[in-house]
Short mmCIF file of C-alpha atoms and ligand atoms in Angstrom, two decimals:
data_model
loop_
_atom_site.label_atom_id
_atom_site.label_comp_id
_atom_site.label_asym_id
_atom_site.label_seq_id
_atom_site.Cartn_x
_atom_site.Cartn_y
_atom_site.Cartn_z
CA MET A 1 -45.89 0.76 -10.09
CA SER A 2 -43.82 -1.58 -8.01
CA LEU A 3 -40.91 -0.36 -5.97
CA LEU A 4 -38.55 -2.40 -8.11
CA ASP A 5 -40.38 -1.12 -11.34
CA GLY A 6 -39.80 2.25 -10.01
CA LEU A 7 -36.20 1.70 -9.40
CA SER A 8 -35.58 0.32 -12.78
CA LYS A 9 -37.36 3.18 -14.48
CA ALA A 10 -35.24 5.55 -12.32
CA LEU A 11 -32.08 3.77 -13.35
CA GLY A 12 -33.07 4.21 -16.96
CA ASP A 13 -33.94 8.04 -16.70
CA GLY A 14 -30.92 8.84 -14.66
CA SER A 15 -32.83 9.90 -11.60
CA VAL A 16 -30.87 7.19 -9.81
CA GLU A 17 -27.33 6.97 -10.86
CA ILE A 18 -24.91 4.09 -10.34
CA VAL A 19 -21.40 5.15 -9.07
CA ASP A 20 -18.58 2.67 -9.20
CA LEU A 21 -16.66 2.74 -6.00
CA THR A 22 -14.13 0.02 -7.12
CA ALA A 23 -10.53 0.57 -7.97
CA PRO A 24 -9.35 -1.17 -11.18
CA LEU A 25 -7.79 -4.43 -10.50
CA SER A 26 -4.55 -5.00 -12.22
CA ALA A 27 -0.81 -5.86 -11.65
CA THR A 28 -0.16 -2.26 -10.52
CA THR A 29 -3.05 -1.90 -8.07
CA PRO A 30 -1.40 -1.04 -4.63
CA ILE A 31 -1.19 -3.61 -1.90
CA LEU A 32 -0.36 -3.61 1.53
CA GLN A 33 3.32 -3.96 2.68
CA LEU A 34 3.76 -5.29 6.32
CA PRO A 35 7.38 -4.88 7.64
CA GLU A 36 9.62 -7.86 8.55
CA PRO A 37 8.95 -10.35 9.95
CA PHE A 38 5.35 -10.57 8.78
CA ALA A 39 4.33 -12.46 5.65
CA ASN A 40 3.03 -10.25 2.58
CA THR A 41 0.23 -10.92 0.00
CA ILE A 42 0.99 -10.96 -3.69
CA PRO A 43 0.24 -8.40 -6.31
CA PHE A 44 -2.69 -9.17 -8.60
CA ARG A 45 -1.58 -11.02 -11.66
CA LEU A 46 -3.25 -12.48 -14.90
CA GLU A 47 -1.74 -15.82 -16.37
CA GLU A 48 -3.06 -16.47 -19.71
CA ILE A 49 -4.41 -19.94 -20.40
CA SER A 50 -5.13 -19.20 -24.02
CA ARG A 51 -5.78 -16.27 -26.41
CA TYR A 52 -7.19 -17.30 -29.84
CA ASP A 53 -4.14 -19.53 -30.37
CA GLU A 54 -3.10 -23.24 -30.39
CA ARG A 55 -3.99 -23.59 -26.72
CA GLY A 56 -7.67 -22.55 -27.50
CA PRO A 57 -8.15 -21.45 -30.96
CA ARG A 58 -11.55 -19.52 -30.43
CA TRP A 59 -11.21 -18.31 -26.95
CA TYR A 60 -9.32 -16.03 -24.40
CA TRP A 61 -9.07 -16.73 -20.78
CA ASN A 62 -6.83 -16.27 -17.76
CA ASP A 63 -6.06 -17.79 -14.39
CA ILE A 64 -5.74 -15.12 -11.66
CA HIS A 65 -3.39 -14.78 -8.95
CA THR A 66 -4.52 -12.49 -6.23
CA GLY A 67 -4.77 -12.16 -2.41
CA GLU A 68 -8.00 -11.92 -0.63
CA HIS A 69 -7.12 -8.39 0.50
CA THR A 70 -6.00 -6.99 -2.94
CA GLY A 71 -7.43 -3.81 -4.28
CA THR A 72 -11.20 -2.84 -3.49
CA HIS A 73 -11.89 -5.67 -0.89
CA LEU A 74 -14.04 -6.75 1.92
CA ASP A 75 -12.62 -7.66 5.34
CA ALA A 76 -14.72 -10.36 7.11
CA PRO A 77 -14.68 -10.90 10.91
CA VAL A 78 -12.51 -13.99 10.77
CA HIS A 79 -9.58 -11.83 9.23
CA TRP A 80 -8.81 -10.73 12.66
CA VAL A 81 -8.01 -12.81 15.77
CA SER A 82 -10.54 -10.79 17.81
CA GLY A 83 -13.23 -12.16 15.19
CA LYS A 84 -11.86 -15.60 14.84
CA ASP A 85 -15.25 -17.30 15.87
CA GLY A 86 -17.15 -15.14 13.56
CA HIS A 87 -18.33 -15.43 9.93
CA ASP A 88 -16.09 -15.75 6.83
CA VAL A 89 -16.42 -13.84 3.58
CA SER A 90 -18.96 -16.34 2.36
CA GLN A 91 -21.16 -15.98 5.20
CA VAL A 92 -21.48 -12.24 5.06
CA PRO A 93 -25.22 -11.43 5.65
CA LEU A 94 -26.81 -10.30 2.37
CA ARG A 95 -28.27 -7.29 4.19
CA THR A 96 -24.82 -6.21 4.87
CA LEU A 97 -23.93 -6.38 1.20
CA VAL A 98 -26.90 -4.30 0.09
CA ALA A 99 -27.29 -1.44 2.71
CA PRO A 100 -27.42 2.09 3.26
CA ALA A 101 -24.24 4.14 3.48
CA VAL A 102 -23.41 7.56 4.74
CA VAL A 103 -20.02 9.44 3.75
CA LEU A 104 -18.13 11.62 6.02
CA ASP A 105 -15.70 13.83 4.13
CA PHE A 106 -12.49 14.52 6.17
CA SER A 107 -10.42 15.08 2.86
CA ALA A 108 -9.36 18.45 4.07
CA GLN A 109 -7.99 17.24 7.35
CA ALA A 110 -6.15 14.40 5.59
CA ALA A 111 -4.77 16.78 3.12
CA ALA A 112 -3.27 18.90 6.00
CA ASN A 113 -2.06 15.89 8.10
CA PRO A 114 -1.71 12.37 6.32
CA ASP A 115 -1.72 10.75 9.95
CA PHE A 116 -5.09 12.41 10.58
CA LEU A 117 -7.24 10.10 12.88
CA LEU A 118 -11.14 10.40 13.08
CA SER A 119 -12.37 11.04 16.49
CA ILE A 120 -15.66 10.39 18.17
CA ASP A 121 -16.23 14.21 18.35
CA ASP A 122 -15.73 14.34 14.58
CA VAL A 123 -18.32 11.62 14.03
CA THR A 124 -20.92 13.27 16.60
CA ALA A 125 -20.47 16.64 15.24
CA TRP A 126 -21.34 15.03 11.58
CA THR A 127 -24.47 13.07 13.08
CA ALA A 128 -25.53 16.54 14.82
CA GLU A 129 -25.76 17.95 11.30
CA HIS A 130 -26.82 15.09 9.20
CA GLY A 131 -28.66 12.56 11.43
CA ALA A 132 -27.74 9.12 12.93
CA LEU A 133 -25.37 6.59 11.33
CA PRO A 134 -27.47 4.00 9.53
CA ASP A 135 -28.72 0.90 11.30
CA GLY A 136 -26.98 -2.02 9.62
CA GLY A 137 -25.33 0.42 7.18
CA TRP A 138 -22.04 1.73 6.21
CA LEU A 139 -19.92 4.52 7.30
CA LEU A 140 -17.82 5.51 4.29
CA TYR A 141 -14.85 7.63 5.38
CA ARG A 142 -13.48 10.08 2.75
CA THR A 143 -9.98 11.36 2.94
CA GLY A 144 -9.13 12.08 -0.64
CA TRP A 145 -6.73 9.09 -0.54
CA ASP A 146 -8.23 7.77 -3.61
CA THR A 147 -6.41 10.23 -5.73
CA ARG A 148 -3.03 8.39 -4.92
CA GLY A 149 -4.40 4.93 -6.01
CA HIS A 150 -2.53 5.07 -9.39
CA ASP A 151 0.93 4.71 -7.42
CA GLN A 152 1.79 2.29 -4.74
CA ASP A 153 4.51 4.71 -3.18
CA ALA A 154 1.92 7.53 -3.00
CA PHE A 155 -0.73 5.30 -1.71
CA LEU A 156 1.35 3.88 1.05
CA ASN A 157 3.22 7.15 1.64
CA ALA A 158 5.93 5.41 3.72
CA ASP A 159 9.14 6.73 5.13
CA ASP A 160 11.57 5.34 7.64
CA THR A 161 9.00 5.58 10.30
CA GLY A 162 6.40 3.49 8.21
CA SER A 163 3.45 4.44 6.35
CA HIS A 164 1.57 7.72 6.76
CA SER A 165 -2.13 7.52 5.73
CA PRO A 166 -5.35 8.75 7.56
CA GLY A 167 -7.40 6.33 9.89
CA VAL A 168 -9.45 6.17 13.06
CA SER A 169 -8.40 6.84 16.73
CA PRO A 170 -8.67 3.64 18.95
CA GLU A 171 -11.32 5.44 20.97
CA CYS A 172 -13.54 6.07 17.92
CA ALA A 173 -12.84 2.63 16.48
CA ARG A 174 -14.19 1.08 19.99
CA TRP A 175 -17.00 3.36 19.80
CA LEU A 176 -17.99 2.56 16.18
CA ALA A 177 -17.67 -1.10 16.99
CA GLU A 178 -19.63 -1.12 20.25
CA GLU A 179 -21.84 1.84 20.54
CA THR A 180 -23.09 2.49 16.90
CA PRO A 181 -25.48 0.43 14.70
CA ILE A 182 -23.34 0.40 11.60
CA THR A 183 -22.25 -2.82 10.07
CA GLY A 184 -19.08 -1.71 8.82
CA LEU A 185 -16.46 1.07 7.80
CA GLY A 186 -15.49 1.90 4.33
CA VAL A 187 -12.29 3.78 3.52
CA GLU A 188 -10.21 4.75 0.56
CA THR A 189 -6.74 3.76 1.88
CA VAL A 190 -5.16 0.35 1.63
CA GLY A 191 -6.70 -0.86 4.83
CA THR A 192 -9.26 0.35 7.41
CA ASP A 193 -6.49 1.28 9.73
CA ALA A 194 -4.02 4.38 9.70
CA GLY A 195 -0.63 4.03 8.36
CA GLN A 196 0.74 4.35 11.83
CA ALA A 197 -1.72 1.96 13.37
CA PRO A 198 0.98 -0.61 14.41
CA GLY A 199 1.90 1.80 17.13
CA LEU A 200 -1.73 2.56 18.26
CA GLU A 201 -3.13 0.83 21.40
CA PRO A 202 -4.58 -1.61 20.54
CA MET A 203 -2.56 -1.91 17.36
CA PHE A 204 -4.74 -1.94 14.23
CA PRO A 205 -7.85 -0.79 16.27
CA CYS A 206 -10.40 -0.81 13.38
CA HIS A 207 -9.28 -4.40 12.53
CA GLU A 208 -9.22 -5.33 16.22
CA LEU A 209 -12.43 -3.73 17.50
CA LEU A 210 -14.71 -3.67 14.58
CA LEU A 211 -13.93 -7.31 13.15
CA GLY A 212 -13.97 -8.45 16.81
CA ALA A 213 -17.55 -7.08 16.91
CA GLY A 214 -18.65 -8.93 13.91
CA LYS A 215 -18.50 -5.99 11.83
CA HIS A 216 -16.85 -5.54 8.39
CA GLY A 217 -14.13 -3.46 6.49
CA LEU A 218 -14.22 -2.22 3.04
CA THR A 219 -10.95 -0.72 1.45
CA GLN A 220 -9.55 1.20 -1.52
CA LEU A 221 -12.85 2.77 -2.37
CA GLN A 222 -12.81 5.43 -5.00
CA ASN A 223 -15.16 8.26 -6.01
CA LEU A 224 -16.69 9.06 -2.73
CA ALA A 225 -16.72 12.58 -3.72
CA ALA A 226 -19.53 11.76 -6.06
CA LEU A 227 -21.75 10.43 -3.17
CA PRO A 228 -24.00 12.84 -0.94
CA PRO A 229 -23.49 12.73 2.86
CA THR A 230 -26.62 10.62 3.06
CA GLY A 231 -29.05 8.75 1.17
CA THR A 232 -26.87 6.22 -0.85
CA LEU A 233 -27.52 2.55 -1.18
CA LEU A 234 -24.51 0.60 -1.40
CA VAL A 235 -24.07 -2.83 -3.19
CA VAL A 236 -20.96 -4.77 -2.24
CA SER A 237 -20.10 -8.02 -4.11
CA PRO A 238 -17.35 -9.99 -2.62
CA LEU A 239 -16.74 -13.52 -3.91
CA PRO A 240 -18.15 -16.12 -1.75
CA ILE A 241 -14.80 -17.78 -0.85
CA VAL A 242 -15.58 -20.56 1.60
CA GLY A 243 -13.53 -20.06 4.68
CA GLY A 244 -12.03 -16.72 3.16
CA SER A 245 -11.08 -13.96 5.35
CA GLY A 246 -12.07 -11.38 2.71
CA SER A 247 -12.35 -10.93 -1.08
CA PRO A 248 -11.76 -8.43 -3.74
CA ALA A 249 -15.27 -6.82 -4.25
CA ARG A 250 -17.04 -4.74 -6.92
CA VAL A 251 -18.69 -1.99 -4.87
CA LEU A 252 -21.40 0.20 -6.52
CA ALA A 253 -23.38 3.10 -5.01
CA LEU A 254 -26.93 4.02 -5.99
CA VAL A 255 -27.58 7.78 -5.69
CA GLU A 256 -30.57 9.81 -6.32
CA ARG A 257 -30.07 12.75 -8.61
MN1 MN B 1 -8.19 -6.36 4.30
#
């Protein structure tokens, strides 16, 4: 049997499961809220063109209003000034869009401290147990934040000192960008950086360093708890928006059961 015939058979008999890591996209999907004086994105919205009515008697369709960085989405290198000479979202290599993934679970740490920052030691302790990070693959950072995705306030978890959500330390972001073979970092939060990342040095270190290194971000993932630490094949499907800095994406995980 060919490899792909074997995969089709495994999908049919359930020995390979498809797990949807994508947050539903609707007008209530949480979106980033930057403080003044920065400009913000719009909420997702459907605008009805016709619905089996005089505007189109036999058909239903909508226009969509969305930001590039809305819901589960991919960040391309050009999203950040450090990656401005890199590729846009239409140019992301296909090998990045279908690639192995590992899952690092720090949901207990994030539950105890919403400002938890992943450190180099955290990652090297994980690799000592599970093996190296995948060459050309994704590091998926589980924090349990997906359970807050139904509610914008719980998701952003903001007070008068800003948003409090887990992220990655600047040292670890630099190390992931420059010293590891991953193509990108996937998270459950509204962006790849911590809620308090505006105050880190550099500010927004995952964006600054990973995108600056030609790598990628993937945000608002769900259901990482259903994935094993290693052995997942990730399928990421952003829209090929020409010149775009990112795109909402359907993200699927293939997992052996
Ligand atoms: Mn983004």
